[in-house]
XYZ file of C-alpha atoms in Angstrom:
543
model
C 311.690 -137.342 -169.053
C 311.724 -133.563 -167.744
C 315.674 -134.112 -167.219
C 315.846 -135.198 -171.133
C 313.626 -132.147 -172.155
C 316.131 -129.978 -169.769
C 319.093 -131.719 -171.735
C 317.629 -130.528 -174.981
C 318.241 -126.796 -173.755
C 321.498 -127.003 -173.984
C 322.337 -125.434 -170.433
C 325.817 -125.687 -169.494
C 324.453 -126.784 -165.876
C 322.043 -129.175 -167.347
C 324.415 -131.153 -170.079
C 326.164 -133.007 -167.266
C 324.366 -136.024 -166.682
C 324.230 -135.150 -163.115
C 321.364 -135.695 -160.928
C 319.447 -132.289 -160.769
C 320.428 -132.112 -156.861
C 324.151 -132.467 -157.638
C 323.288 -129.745 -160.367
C 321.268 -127.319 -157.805
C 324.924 -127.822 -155.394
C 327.344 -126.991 -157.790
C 325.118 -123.673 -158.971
C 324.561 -123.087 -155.360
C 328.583 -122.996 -154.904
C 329.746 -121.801 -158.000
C 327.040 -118.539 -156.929
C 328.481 -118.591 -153.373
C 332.003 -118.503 -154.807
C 331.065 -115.370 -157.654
C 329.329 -113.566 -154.331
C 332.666 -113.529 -152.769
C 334.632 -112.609 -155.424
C 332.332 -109.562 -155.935
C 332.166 -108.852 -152.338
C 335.721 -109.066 -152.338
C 336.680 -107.100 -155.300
C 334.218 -104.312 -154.064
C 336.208 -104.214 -151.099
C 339.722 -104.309 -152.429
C 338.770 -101.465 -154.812
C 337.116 -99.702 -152.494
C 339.927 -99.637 -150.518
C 342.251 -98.607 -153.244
C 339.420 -95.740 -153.980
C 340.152 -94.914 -150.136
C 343.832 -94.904 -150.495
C 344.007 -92.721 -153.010
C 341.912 -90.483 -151.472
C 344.006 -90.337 -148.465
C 346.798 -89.193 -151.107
C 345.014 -86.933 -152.410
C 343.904 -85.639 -149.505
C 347.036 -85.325 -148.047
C 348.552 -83.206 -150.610
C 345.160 -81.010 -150.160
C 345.475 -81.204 -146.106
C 350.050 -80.412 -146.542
C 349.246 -77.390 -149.262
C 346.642 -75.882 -146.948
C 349.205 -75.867 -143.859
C 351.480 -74.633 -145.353
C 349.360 -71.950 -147.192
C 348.480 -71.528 -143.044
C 352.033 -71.032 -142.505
C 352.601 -68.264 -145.038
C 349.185 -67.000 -143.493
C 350.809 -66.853 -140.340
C 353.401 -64.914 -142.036
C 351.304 -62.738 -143.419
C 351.151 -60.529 -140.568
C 354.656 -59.160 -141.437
C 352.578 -57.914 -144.558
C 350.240 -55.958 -141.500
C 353.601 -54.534 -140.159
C 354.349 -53.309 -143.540
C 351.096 -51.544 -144.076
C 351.407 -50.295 -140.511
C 354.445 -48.832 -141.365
C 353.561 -47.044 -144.849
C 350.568 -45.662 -142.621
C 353.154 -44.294 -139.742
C 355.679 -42.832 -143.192
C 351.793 -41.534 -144.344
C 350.866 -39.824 -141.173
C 354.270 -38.015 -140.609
C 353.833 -36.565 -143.964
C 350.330 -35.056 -143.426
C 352.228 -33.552 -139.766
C 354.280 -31.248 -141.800
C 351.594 -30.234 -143.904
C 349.195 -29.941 -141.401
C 351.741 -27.276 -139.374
C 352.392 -25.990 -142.952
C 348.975 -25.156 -142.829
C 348.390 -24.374 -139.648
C 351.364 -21.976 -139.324
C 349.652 -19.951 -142.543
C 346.600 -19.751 -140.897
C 347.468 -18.747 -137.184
C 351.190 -16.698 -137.982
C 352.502 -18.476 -135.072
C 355.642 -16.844 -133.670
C 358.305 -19.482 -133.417
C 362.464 -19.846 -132.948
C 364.818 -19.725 -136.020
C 365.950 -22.755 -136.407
C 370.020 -23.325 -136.751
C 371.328 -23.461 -140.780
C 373.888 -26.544 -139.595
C 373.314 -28.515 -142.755
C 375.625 -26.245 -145.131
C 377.491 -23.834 -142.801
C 380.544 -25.223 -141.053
C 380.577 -22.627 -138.018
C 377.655 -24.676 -137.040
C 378.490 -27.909 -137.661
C 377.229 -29.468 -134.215
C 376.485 -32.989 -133.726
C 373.829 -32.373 -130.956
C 372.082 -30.058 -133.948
C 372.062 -32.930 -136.105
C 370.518 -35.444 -133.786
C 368.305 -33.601 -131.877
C 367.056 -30.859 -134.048
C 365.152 -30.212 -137.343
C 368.280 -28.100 -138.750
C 368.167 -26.940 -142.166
C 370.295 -25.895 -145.431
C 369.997 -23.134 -147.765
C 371.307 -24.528 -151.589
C 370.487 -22.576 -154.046
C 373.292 -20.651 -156.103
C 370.979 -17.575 -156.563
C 368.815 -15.955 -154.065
C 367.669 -12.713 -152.469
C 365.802 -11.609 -149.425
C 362.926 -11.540 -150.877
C 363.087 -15.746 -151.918
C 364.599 -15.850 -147.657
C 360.342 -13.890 -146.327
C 359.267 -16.692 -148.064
C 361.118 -19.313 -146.423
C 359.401 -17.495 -142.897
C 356.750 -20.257 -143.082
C 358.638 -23.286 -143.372
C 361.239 -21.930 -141.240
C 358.720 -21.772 -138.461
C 357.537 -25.462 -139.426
C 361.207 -26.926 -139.013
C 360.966 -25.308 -135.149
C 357.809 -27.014 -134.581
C 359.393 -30.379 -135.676
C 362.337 -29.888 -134.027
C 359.967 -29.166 -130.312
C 357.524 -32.167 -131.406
C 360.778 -34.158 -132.244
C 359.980 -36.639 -129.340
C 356.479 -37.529 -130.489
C 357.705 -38.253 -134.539
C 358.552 -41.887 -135.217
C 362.624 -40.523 -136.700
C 363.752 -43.932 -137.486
C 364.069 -42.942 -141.084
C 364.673 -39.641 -142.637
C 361.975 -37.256 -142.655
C 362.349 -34.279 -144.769
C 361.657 -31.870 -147.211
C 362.267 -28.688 -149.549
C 361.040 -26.139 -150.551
C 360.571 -24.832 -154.348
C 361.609 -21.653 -153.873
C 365.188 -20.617 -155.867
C 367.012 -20.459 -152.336
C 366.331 -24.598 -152.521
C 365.298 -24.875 -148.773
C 365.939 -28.291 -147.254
C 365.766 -29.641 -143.993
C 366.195 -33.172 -142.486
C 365.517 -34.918 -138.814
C 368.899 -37.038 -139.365
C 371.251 -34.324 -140.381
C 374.735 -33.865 -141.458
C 376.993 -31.613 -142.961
C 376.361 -31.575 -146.889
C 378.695 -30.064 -149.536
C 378.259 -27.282 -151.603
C 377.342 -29.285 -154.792
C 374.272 -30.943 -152.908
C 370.991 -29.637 -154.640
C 367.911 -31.289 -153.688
C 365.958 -30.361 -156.551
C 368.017 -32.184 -158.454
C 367.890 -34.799 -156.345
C 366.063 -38.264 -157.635
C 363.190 -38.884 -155.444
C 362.509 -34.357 -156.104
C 362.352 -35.261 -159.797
C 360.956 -38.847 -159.688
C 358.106 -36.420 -157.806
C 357.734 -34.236 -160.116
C 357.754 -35.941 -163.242
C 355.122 -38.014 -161.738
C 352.709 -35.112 -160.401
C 352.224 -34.087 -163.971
C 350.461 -36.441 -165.509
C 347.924 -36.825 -162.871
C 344.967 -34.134 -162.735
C 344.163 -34.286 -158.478
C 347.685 -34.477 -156.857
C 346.845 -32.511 -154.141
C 346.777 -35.369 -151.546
C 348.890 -37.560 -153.965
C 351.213 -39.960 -152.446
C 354.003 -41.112 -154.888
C 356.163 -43.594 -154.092
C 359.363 -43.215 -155.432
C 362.127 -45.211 -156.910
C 364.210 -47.413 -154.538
C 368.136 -46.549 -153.463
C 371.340 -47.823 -152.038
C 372.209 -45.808 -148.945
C 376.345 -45.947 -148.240
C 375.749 -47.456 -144.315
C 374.279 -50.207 -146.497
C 370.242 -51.294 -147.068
C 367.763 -50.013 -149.760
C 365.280 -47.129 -149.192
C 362.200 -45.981 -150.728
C 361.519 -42.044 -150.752
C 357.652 -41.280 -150.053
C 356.510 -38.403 -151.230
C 353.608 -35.744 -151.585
C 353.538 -32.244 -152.292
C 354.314 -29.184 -150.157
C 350.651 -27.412 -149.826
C 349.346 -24.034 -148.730
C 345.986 -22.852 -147.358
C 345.381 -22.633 -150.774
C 346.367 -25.971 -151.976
C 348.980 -24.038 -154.000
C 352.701 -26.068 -154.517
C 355.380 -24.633 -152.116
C 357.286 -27.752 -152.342
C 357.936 -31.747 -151.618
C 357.386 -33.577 -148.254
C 359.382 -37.089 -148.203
C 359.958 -39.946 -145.933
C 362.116 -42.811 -146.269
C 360.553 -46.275 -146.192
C 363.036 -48.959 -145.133
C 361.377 -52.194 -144.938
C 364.039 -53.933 -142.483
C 362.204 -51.853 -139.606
C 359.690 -54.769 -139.446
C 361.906 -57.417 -139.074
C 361.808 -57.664 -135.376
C 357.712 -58.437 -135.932
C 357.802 -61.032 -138.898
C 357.968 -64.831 -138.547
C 361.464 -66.458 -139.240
C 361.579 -69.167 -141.146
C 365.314 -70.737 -142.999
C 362.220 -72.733 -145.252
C 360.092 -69.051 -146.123
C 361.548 -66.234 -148.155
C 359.877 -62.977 -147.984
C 360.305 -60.073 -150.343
C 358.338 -56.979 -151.614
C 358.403 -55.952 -155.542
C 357.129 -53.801 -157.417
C 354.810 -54.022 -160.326
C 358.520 -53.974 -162.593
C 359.627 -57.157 -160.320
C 361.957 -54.942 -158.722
C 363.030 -56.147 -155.584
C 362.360 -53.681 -152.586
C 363.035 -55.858 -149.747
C 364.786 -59.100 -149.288
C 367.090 -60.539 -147.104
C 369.945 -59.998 -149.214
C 369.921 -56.567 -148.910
C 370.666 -57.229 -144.917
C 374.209 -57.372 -146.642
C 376.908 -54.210 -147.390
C 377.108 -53.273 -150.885
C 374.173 -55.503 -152.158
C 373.156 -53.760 -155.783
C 369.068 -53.784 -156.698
C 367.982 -56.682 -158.429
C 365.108 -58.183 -159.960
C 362.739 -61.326 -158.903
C 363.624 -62.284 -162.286
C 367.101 -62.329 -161.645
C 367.865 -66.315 -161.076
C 371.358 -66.199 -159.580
C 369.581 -64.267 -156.586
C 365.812 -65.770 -156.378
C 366.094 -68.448 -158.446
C 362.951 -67.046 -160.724
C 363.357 -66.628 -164.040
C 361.146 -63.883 -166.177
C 358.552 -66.848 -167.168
C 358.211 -67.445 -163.265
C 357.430 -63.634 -162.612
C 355.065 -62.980 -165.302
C 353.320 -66.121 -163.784
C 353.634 -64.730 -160.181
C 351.919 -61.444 -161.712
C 349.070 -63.678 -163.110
C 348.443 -65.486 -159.967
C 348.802 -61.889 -158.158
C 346.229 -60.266 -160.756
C 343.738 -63.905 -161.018
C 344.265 -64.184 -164.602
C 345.522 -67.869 -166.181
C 348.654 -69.232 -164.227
C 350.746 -72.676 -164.386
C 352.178 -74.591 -161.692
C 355.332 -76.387 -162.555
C 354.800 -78.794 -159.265
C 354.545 -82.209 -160.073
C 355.111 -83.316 -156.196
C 352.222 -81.266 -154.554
C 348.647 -81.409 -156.112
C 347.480 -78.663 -158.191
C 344.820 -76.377 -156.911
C 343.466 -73.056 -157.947
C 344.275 -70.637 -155.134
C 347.522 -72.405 -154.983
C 351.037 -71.361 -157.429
C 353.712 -73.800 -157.135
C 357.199 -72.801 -159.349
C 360.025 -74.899 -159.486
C 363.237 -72.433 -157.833
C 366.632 -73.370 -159.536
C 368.388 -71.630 -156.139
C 366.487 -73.890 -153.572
C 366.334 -76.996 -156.503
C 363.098 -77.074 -155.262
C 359.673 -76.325 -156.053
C 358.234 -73.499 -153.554
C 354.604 -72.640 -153.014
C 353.988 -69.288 -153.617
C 351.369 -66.816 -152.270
C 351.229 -63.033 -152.857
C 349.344 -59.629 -151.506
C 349.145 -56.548 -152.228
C 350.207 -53.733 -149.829
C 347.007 -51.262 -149.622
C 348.186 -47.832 -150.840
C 351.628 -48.697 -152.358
C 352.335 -50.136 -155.833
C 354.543 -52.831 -154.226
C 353.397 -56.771 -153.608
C 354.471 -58.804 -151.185
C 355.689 -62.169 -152.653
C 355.983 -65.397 -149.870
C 357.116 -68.382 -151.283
C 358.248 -71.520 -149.305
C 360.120 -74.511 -150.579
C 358.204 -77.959 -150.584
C 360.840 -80.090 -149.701
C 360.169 -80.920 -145.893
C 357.069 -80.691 -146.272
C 356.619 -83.302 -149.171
C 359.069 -85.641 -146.650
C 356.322 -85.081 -143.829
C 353.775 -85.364 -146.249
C 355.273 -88.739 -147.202
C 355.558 -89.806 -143.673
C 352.167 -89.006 -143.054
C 351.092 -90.807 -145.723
C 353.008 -93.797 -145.220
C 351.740 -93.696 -141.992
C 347.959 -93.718 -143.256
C 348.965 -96.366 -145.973
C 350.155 -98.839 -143.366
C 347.443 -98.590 -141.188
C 344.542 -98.626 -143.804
C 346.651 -101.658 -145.562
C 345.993 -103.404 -141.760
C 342.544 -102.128 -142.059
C 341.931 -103.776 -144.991
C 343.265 -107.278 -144.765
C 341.055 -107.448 -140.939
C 338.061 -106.529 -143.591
C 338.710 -108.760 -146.511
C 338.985 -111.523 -143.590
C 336.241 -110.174 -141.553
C 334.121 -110.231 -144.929
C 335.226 -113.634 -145.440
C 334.517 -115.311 -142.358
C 331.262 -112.664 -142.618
C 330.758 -114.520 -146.037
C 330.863 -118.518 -144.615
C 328.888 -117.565 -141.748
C 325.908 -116.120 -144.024
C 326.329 -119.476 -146.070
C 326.104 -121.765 -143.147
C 323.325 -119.299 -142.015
C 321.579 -120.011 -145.196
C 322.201 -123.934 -145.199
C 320.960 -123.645 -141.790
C 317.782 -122.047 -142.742
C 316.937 -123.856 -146.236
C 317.053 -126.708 -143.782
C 314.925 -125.584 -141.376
C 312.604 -124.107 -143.989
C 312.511 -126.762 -146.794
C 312.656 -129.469 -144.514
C 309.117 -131.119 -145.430
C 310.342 -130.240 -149.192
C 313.451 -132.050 -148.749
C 311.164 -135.147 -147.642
C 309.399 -135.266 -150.541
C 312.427 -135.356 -152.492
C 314.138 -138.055 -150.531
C 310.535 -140.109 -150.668
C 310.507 -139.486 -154.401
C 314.351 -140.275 -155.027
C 313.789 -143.623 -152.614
C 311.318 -144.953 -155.201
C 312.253 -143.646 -158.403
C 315.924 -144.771 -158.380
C 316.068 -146.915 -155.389
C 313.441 -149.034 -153.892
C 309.661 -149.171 -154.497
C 308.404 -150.279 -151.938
C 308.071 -147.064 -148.986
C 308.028 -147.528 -145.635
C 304.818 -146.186 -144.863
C 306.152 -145.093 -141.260
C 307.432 -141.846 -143.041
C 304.780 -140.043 -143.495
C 304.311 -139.895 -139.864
C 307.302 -137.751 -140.229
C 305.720 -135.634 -142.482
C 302.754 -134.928 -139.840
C 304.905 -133.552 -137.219
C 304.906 -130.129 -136.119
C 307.589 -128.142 -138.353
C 309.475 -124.717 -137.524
C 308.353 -123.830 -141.095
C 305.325 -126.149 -142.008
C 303.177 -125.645 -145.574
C 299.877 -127.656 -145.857
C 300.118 -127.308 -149.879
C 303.749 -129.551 -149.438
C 302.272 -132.071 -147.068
C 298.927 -132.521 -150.006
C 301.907 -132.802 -152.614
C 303.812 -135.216 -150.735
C 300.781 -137.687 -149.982
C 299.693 -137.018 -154.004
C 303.240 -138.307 -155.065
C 302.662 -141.210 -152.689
C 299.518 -142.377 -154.211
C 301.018 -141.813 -157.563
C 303.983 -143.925 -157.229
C 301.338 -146.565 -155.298
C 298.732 -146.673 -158.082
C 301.024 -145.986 -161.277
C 303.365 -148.370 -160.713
C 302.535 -151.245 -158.125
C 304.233 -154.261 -160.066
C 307.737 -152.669 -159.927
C 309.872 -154.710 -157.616
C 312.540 -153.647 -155.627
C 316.260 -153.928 -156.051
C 316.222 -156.262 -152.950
C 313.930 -158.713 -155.002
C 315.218 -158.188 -158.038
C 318.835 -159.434 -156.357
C 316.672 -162.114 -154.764
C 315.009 -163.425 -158.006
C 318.178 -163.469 -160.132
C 320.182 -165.320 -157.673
C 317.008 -168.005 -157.393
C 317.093 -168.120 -161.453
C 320.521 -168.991 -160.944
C 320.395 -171.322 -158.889
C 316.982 -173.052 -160.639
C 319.135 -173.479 -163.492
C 321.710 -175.327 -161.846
C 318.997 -177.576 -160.319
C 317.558 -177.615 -164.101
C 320.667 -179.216 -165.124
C 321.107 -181.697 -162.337
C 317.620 -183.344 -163.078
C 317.414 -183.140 -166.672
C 321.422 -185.522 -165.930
C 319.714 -187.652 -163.859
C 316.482 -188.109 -165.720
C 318.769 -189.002 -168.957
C 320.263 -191.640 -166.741
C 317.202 -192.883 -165.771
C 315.749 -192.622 -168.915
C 318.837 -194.956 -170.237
C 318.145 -197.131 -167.800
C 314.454 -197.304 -168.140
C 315.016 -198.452 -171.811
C 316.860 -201.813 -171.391
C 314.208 -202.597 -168.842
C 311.515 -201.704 -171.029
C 312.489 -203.709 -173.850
C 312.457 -206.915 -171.808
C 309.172 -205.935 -170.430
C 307.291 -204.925 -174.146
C 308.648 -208.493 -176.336
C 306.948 -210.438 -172.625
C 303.630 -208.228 -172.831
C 303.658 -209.030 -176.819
C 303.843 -212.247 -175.946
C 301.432 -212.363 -173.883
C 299.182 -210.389 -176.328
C 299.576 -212.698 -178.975
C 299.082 -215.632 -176.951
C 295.324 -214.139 -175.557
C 294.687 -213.605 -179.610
C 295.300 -217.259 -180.228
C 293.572 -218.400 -177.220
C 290.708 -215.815 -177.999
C 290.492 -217.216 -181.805
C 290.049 -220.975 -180.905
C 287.383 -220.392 -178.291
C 285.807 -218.272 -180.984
C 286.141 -221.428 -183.352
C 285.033 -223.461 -180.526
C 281.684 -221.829 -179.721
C 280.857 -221.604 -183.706
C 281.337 -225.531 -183.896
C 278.768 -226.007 -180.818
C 275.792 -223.292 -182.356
C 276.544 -225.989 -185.545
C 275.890 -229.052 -183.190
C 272.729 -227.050 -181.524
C 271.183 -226.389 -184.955
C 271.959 -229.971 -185.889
């Protein structure tokens, strides 16, 4: 009856006409199976989660070495400021004996005049000695008692020679109409040699008007070929008295090669200073004779195009850049540009030189280190692919085990349930009559044991007992067919041999009823003449 009522529902489980045990088995398995399927997909997507964050993370982990490599590089960009500093310093030396010669009228040698007179054209002069020239087309004595000063500060150079780094030219000129110039790497010049006409004088100039404190000013000026082959930058500041009045322009040449013994080669990093223009200052190429300035911009050198400088100067200035990596991950403190030279994309990285206008621009291509990146990878792929087939059968086994766990214990602790059920299958669908021996079973002692169970189980006993006690089992049932059976086939066999008899019985009979008819009629005569007999002797009394 509840089964029907269940059937009514219209549960998929419950339509089946299954027992509700075989029901309860299938759920129990079909649930076991969906458990492992969830376990499992939670595992095999968890480990694809994990995979790709290894990729990720080993684009993140590849871009940050090799943002440690140019790092590692960057102390070249220490040498360079060290070196700017050392141009800086030998600067404020000549205006500091400038200076100090105006204050102190220091008595001091004449220096030699071997940089435009040939009778004293001596290569000892020009190597070892401050010597100076004397350009100017016009000039009197009276323009030569002002040249006393700087006269005196070329012999102080020239005995403090040793001490003054004279790797590059230091020099300067006076503004005076005689055109006063004087050089630590000297050499004969030719008559048409002015230096106020000279680029870096002008470039100085030009620059020192439009800016209101110059006094201090350091100006850095535009970058040129030298015949023995390189590029130098003039650095510049102005010629000062006591007064901080303009006598003329201090300059020292700035050749970035010098640091080259100090940097970090690399064949995979490039290294070159710019300006704010994207003029190249220093690059490897100019390690070559006859090498013209060029641009960053210029692709047949670098490999840059103008889109990849202005974003270079974005990244530099932390406004809006774009990567044009695809192979290395994006980031924001990271500029990747694709190099048409290399046919590579290169990881760039840039800093500003403190003091100077120029940037130093490090950019190192990606291709080795996307193939180690890939190796690493595949590396980590393999071994968390391992990893997770040993978990997916570790969770399986993992899974069974908890199963027969669970079997294990819904035995232990629904064993006295599981009684009841057998008790009440045994007489509902099999026999009626219970062994009564059972319930001993019931009363023993029980990992798991519930008191309200045992009361059910002996209700359900009495209820069977007292609700239905005529029901007979399947054994007597069996019994009393078989016994109709065979009653019938006795039934037959007498009611054939009582027709026989009966057949027989019949011709006998007859024989027997016409004699005891007979007879019958023969007492009625005999029974009527003694009757006649007696009447005629009561006549003869009477008589």
């Amino acid at each position: 009856m509840i089964l029907n009522k269940l059937k009514q529902q219209h549960f998929w489980y419950i339509n089946k006409n299954w027992r509700i045990k075989n029901q309860i088995l299938i759920i129990q398995i079909v649930s076991s199976i969906f458990v492992f399927i969830l376990l499992a997909s939670s595992i095999i997507i968890s480990q694809l989660i994990i995979q790709k964050s290894i990729e990720e993370s080993s684009e993140k982990i590849f871009v940050k070495q090799t943002l440690q490599q140019l790092n590692s590089v960057w102390l070249h960009k220490n040498n360079l400021q060290q070196l700017i500093r050392s141009a800086s310093q030998q600067i404020q030396i000549v205006q500091s004996f400038n200076q100090f010669i105006e204050k102190t009228s220091i008595l001091t040698m004449m220096p030699l005049q071997c940089l435009n007179q040939p009778n004293t054209n001596d290569s000892y002069c020009y190597s070892s000695s401050y010597c100076f020239g004397l350009f100017g087309d016009w000039f009197n004595q009276t323009h030569l008692d002002q040249l006393s000063q700087v006269f005196a500060v070329t012999s102080l150079l020239t005995q403090f020679r040793i001490a003054v780094d004279n790797t590059q030219a230091l020099y300067f000129s006076h503004a005076n109409q005689a055109q006063f110039y004087t050089i630590n790497q000297g050499f004969y010049f030719n008559q048409g040699f002015k230096p106020h006409l000279r680029p870096w004088y002008l470039y100085h100039l030009n620059y020192t008007l439009s800016v209101l404190n110059n006094s201090n000013l350091i100006v850095y000026g535009k970058p040129y070929e030298i015949f023995t082959g390189g590029i130098r930058i003039p650095m510049t500041s102005n010629l000062l008295n006591i007064d901080q009045g303009f006598e003329g322009v201090i300059a020292k040449d700035i050749d970035f090669n010098q640091t080259s013994a100090f940097k970090l080669l690399d064949q995979e990093t490039t290294l070159i200073i710019i300006n704010c223009y994207g003029q190249v200052i220093y690059s490897r190429l100019y390690d070559q004779l006859n090498q013209s300035l060029y641009s960053i911009f210029d692709e047949i050198y670098t490999g840059f195009n103008e889109t990849d400088f202005q974003q270079i100067m974005n990244y530099h200035n932390h406004k809006n850049f774009s990567n044009s990596c695809n192979l290395i991950l994006e980031q924001d403190n990271v500029l990747c540009r694709y190099n048409s030279k290399l046919d590579d994309f290169c990881i760039i990285q840039t800093a500003q030189i403190a003091n100077t206008p120029y940037i130093l621009v490090l950019f190192q291509d990606s291709k080795n280190i996307k193939m180690t990146q890939e190796e690493q990878y595949s590396l980590i792929n393999n071994e968390q692919s391992k990893i997770t087939q040993q978990n997916i059968i570790m969770y399986l086994l993992l899974t069974l085990f908890v199963l027969l766990i669970a079997q294990l214990m819904s035995s232990i602790m629904l064993k006295q349930l599981n009684l009841l059920i057998c008790y009440t299958k045994y007489n509902i669908y099999d026999n009626w009559i219970f062994n009564l021996s059972k319930m001993i079973n019931l009363k023993q002692k029980y990992l798991i044991q519930s008191q309200e169970i045992t009361n059910l189980y002996f209700s359900v006993v009495e209820l069977i007992h007292y609700r239905r006690p005529s029901k007979k089992n399947k054994q007597c049932s069996t019994e009393e067919k078989n016994s109709k059976e065979l009653n019938k086939q006795r039934n037959q066999q007498i009611k054939l041999k009582i027709s026989n008899y009966k057949a027989k019985k019949n011709s006998i009979s007859y024989d027997l009823t016409k004699k005891y008819f007979d007879l019958i009629k023969y007492f009625l005569i005999l029974k009527i003449q003694v009757e006649e007999l007696a009447l005629k002797n009561a006549q003869y009394s009477l008589v």
